[in-house]
Amino acid sequence: MYILGMESSCDETSAAVVEYKDGKFEIRSNIVASQIETHRLYGGVVPEIASRAHIEAVSRITTEALAQANITLSDIDCVAVTTHPGLIGALLVGVNFAKSLAFANNIPLVSVNHIHGHISAAYLEDDTLEPEFLSLVVSGGHTSIYICRDHLTLEEIGTTRDDAAGEAFDKIGRVIGMPYPGGAALDKLAYEGDAKAIKLPSPALHGSLDFSFSGIKTAALNYINSANQKGEEINRADLAASYTKAIVDAVVKQTSAAIDQTGLKRLVLAGGVAANSHLRSALEMMCKKKKVTFTVPSRALCGDNGAMIAVSGCFEYLAGRFADTSLNASALDEI
Ligand code: KG4
Ligand code: ZN
């Protein structure tokens, strides 16, 4: 069967065709129209501009996704669309487009949770992956640890009490003059600095599997401001290295504790920040020590894309959980 996956929860409009055959997924096309250059001018995503850009791109990229997959709409068995969580105006564009497409052409429609989508990218990486497993989702909006009970059920066992790791990277990246989004730029810069140079508080909260990134963000801002006041130049590479190490260490610490607590022997890393090279190798090393199988999607599938939504949508389809014409979007984790 062919699933058309549609994603528009933040600043990427994406449409993808994924084929599901004999229990395996294959990407036939995965078109991503990124708005990064547009939002870079403002140092972050401007929600109204994001919605307008989705409207301009959505029809074109869907046509492109079908053409690249070498199929037509009549070959599509299911339309899967991200309905939550995300920027409401951005989500509504994808949801309304997918609804029109599905109902005008008599194609079953399913609703996909963006977080389930990120985790589902791992099934594209490893077709032997099966629940139950532990999953760490690290993105611009989330930093959470889940037990994936089955393809459609996530049980949250740890989460951030304030900002997400991606937000924390982007904020400091912006303050030290890196282009938006700062995460990828800090990742590279960190290789040039000394991770022990600046002492920063850990975002891992004691006695729980939760995180708090506000303390480390404030500490880094204070460090930058006090250097500015003294007229001293900060060593941006040292800051990038120390900041990255503190975040990576905290994420590894909580994930390692989650593995010990649950006894699960398989970990999936997902979300935009899963592209971070320091995080990928630190988690890989920790898993190796604990004899836990580690799966992380290829970098191209870590960021927002339609293929991951199609995979998650396929599970919804197989469970018979179809959407009707009243389908709506929600900014929240639950619809
Ligand atoms: O999953 P995603 O594409 O969008 C959300 O669902 O939020 O994640 C975007 C986040 C941004 O904060 C971006 O800076 C971060 O992922 N990111 C990275 C890297 N690549 C993207 N953060 C750290 N290192 C990277 N290499
Ligand atoms: Zn995302």
Short mmCIF file of C-alpha atoms and ligand atoms in Angstrom, two decimals:
data_model
loop_
_atom_site.label_atom_id
_atom_site.label_comp_id
_atom_site.label_asym_id
_atom_site.label_seq_id
_atom_site.Cartn_x
_atom_site.Cartn_y
_atom_site.Cartn_z
CA MET A 1 0.00 0.00 0.00
CA TYR A 2 0.98 3.62 -0.56
CA ILE A 3 0.68 6.26 2.16
CA LEU A 4 0.89 9.98 1.47
CA GLY A 5 2.39 11.63 4.58
CA MET A 6 1.90 15.36 5.14
CA GLU A 7 3.71 17.51 7.69
CA SER A 8 3.32 21.24 8.43
CA SER A 9 3.63 21.58 12.22
CA CYS A 10 6.43 24.17 12.30
CA ASP A 11 8.69 25.60 9.59
CA GLU A 12 8.90 22.70 7.13
CA THR A 13 6.19 21.81 4.64
CA SER A 14 6.62 18.21 3.65
CA ALA A 15 4.84 15.58 1.55
CA ALA A 16 6.11 12.03 1.12
CA VAL A 17 5.02 8.77 -0.42
CA VAL A 18 5.93 5.67 1.58
CA GLU A 19 5.24 2.15 0.37
CA TYR A 20 4.34 -0.53 2.93
CA LYS A 21 4.83 -4.05 1.63
CA ASP A 22 5.45 -7.36 3.39
CA GLY A 23 5.85 -5.62 6.75
CA LYS A 24 8.54 -3.23 5.41
CA PHE A 25 8.54 0.49 4.67
CA GLU A 26 10.19 2.08 1.66
CA ILE A 27 10.40 5.79 0.96
CA ARG A 28 9.31 6.50 -2.61
CA SER A 29 9.59 10.28 -2.21
CA ASN A 30 10.09 12.73 0.65
CA ILE A 31 9.87 16.38 -0.40
CA VAL A 32 10.71 18.97 2.26
CA ALA A 33 10.23 22.69 1.62
CA SER A 34 12.16 24.40 4.40
CA GLN A 35 11.35 27.94 5.52
CA ILE A 36 14.61 28.32 7.44
CA GLU A 37 15.96 31.08 5.17
CA THR A 38 12.76 33.12 5.65
CA HIS A 39 12.72 32.82 9.46
CA ARG A 40 16.49 33.38 9.72
CA LEU A 41 15.85 37.10 9.12
CA TYR A 42 13.94 37.19 12.44
CA GLY A 43 16.18 34.83 14.42
CA GLY A 44 13.33 32.34 14.98
CA VAL A 45 10.07 31.01 13.57
CA VAL A 46 7.38 33.69 13.05
CA PRO A 47 4.11 31.70 13.26
CA GLU A 48 2.04 33.78 10.84
CA ILE A 49 4.80 33.80 8.23
CA ALA A 50 5.12 30.01 8.69
CA SER A 51 1.37 29.51 8.00
CA ARG A 52 1.50 31.65 4.87
CA ALA A 53 4.57 29.83 3.57
CA HIS A 54 2.84 26.44 4.14
CA ILE A 55 -0.14 27.66 2.08
CA GLU A 56 2.15 28.63 -0.78
CA ALA A 57 4.11 25.34 -0.74
CA VAL A 58 1.66 22.58 0.17
CA SER A 59 0.01 21.96 -3.19
CA ARG A 60 3.29 22.16 -5.15
CA ILE A 61 5.19 19.77 -2.90
CA THR A 62 2.34 17.23 -2.88
CA THR A 63 2.35 17.18 -6.68
CA GLU A 64 6.13 16.81 -6.57
CA ALA A 65 5.96 13.94 -4.05
CA LEU A 66 3.51 11.99 -6.26
CA ALA A 67 5.55 12.68 -9.40
CA GLN A 68 8.82 11.62 -7.80
CA ALA A 69 7.18 8.42 -6.52
CA ASN A 70 5.95 7.86 -10.07
CA ILE A 71 2.33 7.34 -8.97
CA THR A 72 -0.93 9.30 -9.09
CA LEU A 73 -3.42 10.16 -6.39
CA SER A 74 -5.56 7.18 -7.41
CA ASP A 75 -2.73 4.86 -6.23
CA ILE A 76 -2.73 6.35 -2.72
CA ASP A 77 -4.38 4.10 -0.11
CA CYS A 78 -4.19 6.47 2.84
CA VAL A 79 -3.51 10.16 3.53
CA ALA A 80 -1.73 10.74 6.86
CA VAL A 81 -1.42 14.24 8.29
CA THR A 82 0.18 15.76 11.39
CA THR A 83 -2.62 17.16 13.53
CA HIS A 84 -0.74 17.89 16.78
CA PRO A 85 1.32 19.21 18.56
CA GLY A 86 2.79 22.27 16.84
CA LEU A 87 2.02 25.82 15.74
CA ILE A 88 -1.75 25.90 15.34
CA GLY A 89 -1.86 28.10 12.23
CA ALA A 90 0.81 25.97 10.56
CA LEU A 91 -0.93 22.68 11.44
CA LEU A 92 -4.28 23.92 10.14
CA VAL A 93 -2.85 24.40 6.64
CA GLY A 94 -1.71 20.77 6.38
CA VAL A 95 -4.85 19.39 8.04
CA ASN A 96 -7.23 21.30 5.79
CA PHE A 97 -5.28 20.42 2.66
CA ALA A 98 -5.11 16.71 3.59
CA LYS A 99 -8.82 16.63 4.42
CA SER A 100 -9.80 18.19 1.09
CA LEU A 101 -7.51 15.84 -0.81
CA ALA A 102 -8.70 12.73 1.02
CA PHE A 103 -12.45 13.37 1.03
CA ALA A 104 -12.61 14.72 -2.55
CA ASN A 105 -10.86 11.56 -3.76
CA ASN A 106 -12.43 9.01 -1.39
CA ILE A 107 -9.11 8.13 0.26
CA PRO A 108 -9.02 7.11 3.95
CA LEU A 109 -7.55 9.85 6.18
CA VAL A 110 -5.64 9.36 9.43
CA SER A 111 -4.44 11.80 12.09
CA VAL A 112 -0.81 11.63 13.25
CA ASN A 113 0.80 12.89 16.45
CA HIS A 114 4.06 14.64 15.49
CA ILE A 115 6.00 12.92 18.29
CA HIS A 116 4.80 9.47 17.18
CA GLY A 117 5.95 10.58 13.72
CA HIS A 118 9.48 11.37 14.89
CA ILE A 119 9.78 7.99 16.61
CA SER A 120 8.36 6.23 13.54
CA ALA A 121 11.32 7.47 11.47
CA ALA A 122 13.26 4.70 13.26
CA TYR A 123 11.19 2.01 11.47
CA LEU A 124 12.58 3.39 8.21
CA GLU A 125 16.08 2.91 9.58
CA ASP A 126 15.65 -0.60 10.94
CA ASP A 127 12.89 -2.87 9.70
CA THR A 128 13.45 -5.34 12.55
CA LEU A 129 12.41 -2.69 15.10
CA GLU A 130 9.40 -3.75 17.17
CA PRO A 131 7.88 -2.36 20.39
CA GLU A 132 8.38 -2.43 23.33
CA PHE A 133 11.35 -0.10 23.39
CA LEU A 134 12.52 3.07 25.08
CA SER A 135 12.51 6.28 23.08
CA LEU A 136 14.15 9.61 23.66
CA VAL A 137 12.63 12.45 21.64
CA VAL A 138 14.74 15.60 21.51
CA SER A 139 13.47 18.41 19.30
CA GLY A 140 12.75 22.13 19.17
CA GLY A 141 9.58 21.61 21.25
CA HIS A 142 10.22 18.37 23.17
CA THR A 143 12.75 16.60 25.37
CA SER A 144 11.02 13.49 26.63
CA ILE A 145 11.63 9.84 27.42
CA TYR A 146 8.89 7.37 26.52
CA ILE A 147 8.19 3.69 26.76
CA CYS A 148 6.78 2.74 23.34
CA ARG A 149 4.31 0.06 24.41
CA ASP A 150 3.13 -0.61 20.86
CA HIS A 151 3.09 1.25 17.52
CA LEU A 152 0.42 3.65 18.75
CA THR A 153 0.98 3.92 22.51
CA LEU A 154 3.59 6.07 24.21
CA GLU A 155 3.99 6.25 27.97
CA GLU A 156 5.94 9.33 29.06
CA ILE A 157 8.34 8.61 31.93
CA GLY A 158 10.46 11.76 31.81
CA THR A 159 10.13 15.20 30.25
CA THR A 160 11.30 18.77 30.40
CA ARG A 161 9.65 21.02 32.96
CA ASP A 162 10.36 24.15 30.88
CA ASP A 163 12.23 24.57 27.59
CA ALA A 164 13.25 21.85 25.15
CA ALA A 165 16.89 21.04 24.33
CA GLY A 166 16.50 22.35 20.77
CA GLU A 167 15.17 25.67 22.07
CA ALA A 168 18.12 25.88 24.48
CA PHE A 169 20.60 25.31 21.63
CA ASP A 170 18.84 27.82 19.36
CA LYS A 171 18.68 30.51 22.05
CA ILE A 172 22.40 30.49 22.88
CA GLY A 173 23.27 30.08 19.20
CA ARG A 174 21.34 33.26 18.46
CA VAL A 175 22.95 35.23 21.30
CA ILE A 176 26.46 34.37 20.10
CA GLY A 177 25.58 35.33 16.54
CA MET A 178 25.05 31.95 14.87
CA PRO A 179 22.44 31.79 12.10
CA TYR A 180 19.00 30.34 13.01
CA PRO A 181 18.55 27.52 13.91
CA GLY A 182 21.61 27.55 16.16
CA GLY A 183 21.57 23.82 16.98
CA ALA A 184 23.44 22.60 13.90
CA ALA A 185 25.94 25.51 14.02
CA LEU A 186 26.75 24.88 17.73
CA ASP A 187 27.21 21.18 16.96
CA LYS A 188 30.10 22.04 14.58
CA LEU A 189 31.58 24.85 16.67
CA ALA A 190 31.73 22.62 19.77
CA TYR A 191 34.52 20.56 18.13
CA GLU A 192 36.80 23.61 18.21
CA GLY A 193 36.37 24.40 21.93
CA ASP A 194 37.28 23.07 25.38
CA ALA A 195 34.27 21.44 27.00
CA LYS A 196 35.78 21.93 30.48
CA ALA A 197 36.36 25.67 30.03
CA ILE A 198 33.02 26.94 31.42
CA LYS A 199 31.13 25.45 34.38
CA LEU A 200 27.40 25.20 33.71
CA PRO A 201 24.52 23.64 35.71
CA SER A 202 23.17 20.26 34.61
CA PRO A 203 19.69 20.17 33.03
CA ALA A 204 19.10 16.72 34.60
CA LEU A 205 16.77 16.95 37.62
CA HIS A 206 17.72 14.86 40.65
CA GLY A 207 15.48 12.01 41.74
CA SER A 208 13.47 11.93 38.50
CA LEU A 209 13.87 11.37 34.79
CA ASP A 210 12.93 15.01 34.09
CA PHE A 211 14.90 17.92 32.67
CA SER A 212 15.02 21.68 33.14
CA PHE A 213 16.89 23.75 30.58
CA SER A 214 16.10 27.20 31.97
CA GLY A 215 19.00 27.11 34.47
CA ILE A 216 21.70 26.28 31.94
CA LYS A 217 20.27 28.85 29.49
CA THR A 218 20.36 31.58 32.14
CA ALA A 219 23.87 30.58 33.29
CA ALA A 220 25.17 30.79 29.70
CA LEU A 221 23.44 34.17 29.19
CA ASN A 222 24.94 35.48 32.45
CA TYR A 223 28.38 34.33 31.32
CA ILE A 224 27.96 36.17 27.99
CA ASN A 225 26.53 39.34 29.62
CA SER A 226 29.21 39.57 32.28
CA ALA A 227 31.95 39.19 29.65
CA ASN A 228 30.26 41.91 27.57
CA GLN A 229 30.08 44.25 30.59
CA LYS A 230 33.78 43.76 31.25
CA GLY A 231 34.51 44.40 27.58
CA GLU A 232 35.98 40.90 27.27
CA GLU A 233 35.60 38.81 24.16
CA ILE A 234 34.00 35.43 24.89
CA ASN A 235 35.47 32.25 23.45
CA ARG A 236 32.45 31.09 21.46
CA ALA A 237 33.92 27.66 20.74
CA ASP A 238 34.56 27.02 24.46
CA LEU A 239 30.99 28.07 25.23
CA ALA A 240 29.59 25.85 22.45
CA ALA A 241 31.66 22.89 23.70
CA SER A 242 30.82 23.37 27.41
CA TYR A 243 27.13 24.03 26.72
CA THR A 244 26.81 21.02 24.40
CA LYS A 245 28.62 18.75 26.88
CA ALA A 246 26.37 19.80 29.78
CA ILE A 247 23.24 19.14 27.71
CA VAL A 248 24.49 15.86 26.23
CA ASP A 249 25.69 14.58 29.65
CA ALA A 250 22.28 15.35 31.19
CA VAL A 251 20.37 13.64 28.40
CA VAL A 252 22.63 10.57 28.60
CA LYS A 253 22.32 10.48 32.42
CA GLN A 254 18.50 10.50 32.40
CA THR A 255 18.27 8.04 29.50
CA SER A 256 20.69 5.69 31.22
CA ALA A 257 18.57 5.88 34.40
CA ALA A 258 15.44 5.19 32.31
CA ILE A 259 17.11 2.06 30.85
CA ASP A 260 17.99 0.87 34.38
CA GLN A 261 14.48 1.58 35.67
CA THR A 262 12.59 -0.09 32.85
CA GLY A 263 15.02 -2.90 32.00
CA LEU A 264 14.31 -2.26 28.30
CA LYS A 265 17.12 -3.34 26.00
CA ARG A 266 16.39 -1.16 22.99
CA LEU A 267 16.64 2.63 22.65
CA VAL A 268 15.39 4.81 19.80
CA LEU A 269 16.64 8.38 19.53
CA ALA A 270 14.41 10.75 17.52
CA GLY A 271 13.59 14.42 16.82
CA GLY A 272 15.51 17.28 15.20
CA VAL A 273 18.21 17.37 17.91
CA ALA A 274 18.88 13.67 17.23
CA ALA A 275 20.97 15.02 14.33
CA ASN A 276 23.48 16.31 16.93
CA SER A 277 26.71 14.38 16.44
CA HIS A 278 27.84 14.67 20.10
CA LEU A 279 24.52 13.33 21.35
CA ARG A 280 24.45 10.48 18.83
CA SER A 281 27.92 9.24 19.77
CA ALA A 282 27.48 9.69 23.54
CA LEU A 283 24.22 7.70 23.51
CA GLU A 284 25.74 5.07 21.25
CA MET A 285 28.62 4.61 23.70
CA MET A 286 26.32 4.42 26.72
CA CYS A 287 24.13 1.83 24.97
CA LYS A 288 27.16 -0.23 23.98
CA LYS A 289 28.28 -0.37 27.63
CA LYS A 290 24.81 -1.42 28.75
CA LYS A 291 24.36 -3.89 25.86
CA VAL A 292 21.31 -1.98 24.69
CA THR A 293 20.50 -1.87 20.95
CA PHE A 294 20.58 1.71 19.76
CA THR A 295 18.62 2.96 16.75
CA VAL A 296 18.69 6.48 15.38
CA PRO A 297 17.27 7.62 12.03
CA SER A 298 19.64 8.97 9.39
CA ARG A 299 20.18 12.73 9.82
CA ALA A 300 17.84 13.57 6.93
CA LEU A 301 14.99 11.78 8.72
CA CYS A 302 15.62 13.37 12.15
CA GLY A 303 14.17 16.77 11.17
CA ASP A 304 10.50 17.23 10.31
CA ASN A 305 9.49 15.29 7.20
CA GLY A 306 6.46 13.65 5.61
CA ALA A 307 7.94 10.12 5.45
CA MET A 308 7.94 9.72 9.24
CA ILE A 309 4.29 10.88 9.28
CA ALA A 310 3.42 8.33 6.59
CA VAL A 311 4.91 5.47 8.68
CA SER A 312 3.03 6.52 11.79
CA GLY A 313 -0.09 6.99 9.65
CA CYS A 314 0.28 3.45 8.35
CA PHE A 315 0.02 2.12 11.92
CA GLU A 316 -3.14 4.22 12.42
CA TYR A 317 -4.55 2.80 9.17
CA LEU A 318 -3.74 -0.80 10.14
CA ALA A 319 -5.51 -0.22 13.48
CA GLY A 320 -8.55 1.13 11.59
CA ARG A 321 -8.37 4.49 13.33
CA PHE A 322 -9.72 6.72 10.55
CA ALA A 323 -10.48 10.43 10.74
CA ASP A 324 -13.76 11.96 9.60
CA THR A 325 -14.63 15.37 8.19
CA SER A 326 -14.56 16.92 11.67
CA LEU A 327 -10.79 16.34 11.98
CA ASN A 328 -9.10 19.37 13.54
CA ALA A 329 -5.62 20.44 14.65
CA SER A 330 -4.29 21.13 18.13
CA ALA A 331 -1.23 22.96 19.43
CA LEU A 332 -1.11 20.56 22.39
CA ASP A 333 0.32 17.05 22.83
CA GLU A 334 -3.18 15.59 23.00
CA ILE A 335 -5.89 16.30 20.46
O1 KG4 B 1 12.14 18.08 15.19
P1 KG4 B 1 12.48 19.41 14.64
O2 KG4 B 1 12.88 19.50 13.19
O3 KG4 B 1 11.30 20.39 14.88
C1 KG4 B 1 10.49 20.28 16.02
O4 KG4 B 1 9.62 19.38 16.02
O5 KG4 B 1 10.75 21.04 16.97
O6 KG4 B 1 13.66 20.02 15.57
C2 KG4 B 1 14.21 21.26 15.32
C3 KG4 B 1 15.32 21.49 16.32
C4 KG4 B 1 15.87 22.92 16.29
O7 KG4 B 1 15.89 23.41 17.61
C5 KG4 B 1 17.28 22.72 15.74
O8 KG4 B 1 18.22 23.67 16.21
C6 KG4 B 1 17.62 21.35 16.28
O9 KG4 B 1 16.43 20.62 16.06
N1 KG4 B 1 18.75 20.75 15.57
C7 KG4 B 1 19.94 20.47 16.19
C8 KG4 B 1 20.78 19.94 15.19
N2 KG4 B 1 20.10 19.91 14.02
C9 KG4 B 1 18.86 20.41 14.28
N3 KG4 B 1 20.31 20.64 17.47
C10 KG4 B 1 21.56 20.26 17.79
N4 KG4 B 1 22.45 19.77 16.90
C11 KG4 B 1 22.11 19.57 15.61
N5 KG4 B 1 22.97 19.05 14.74
ZN ZN B 2 9.64 17.87 14.89
#
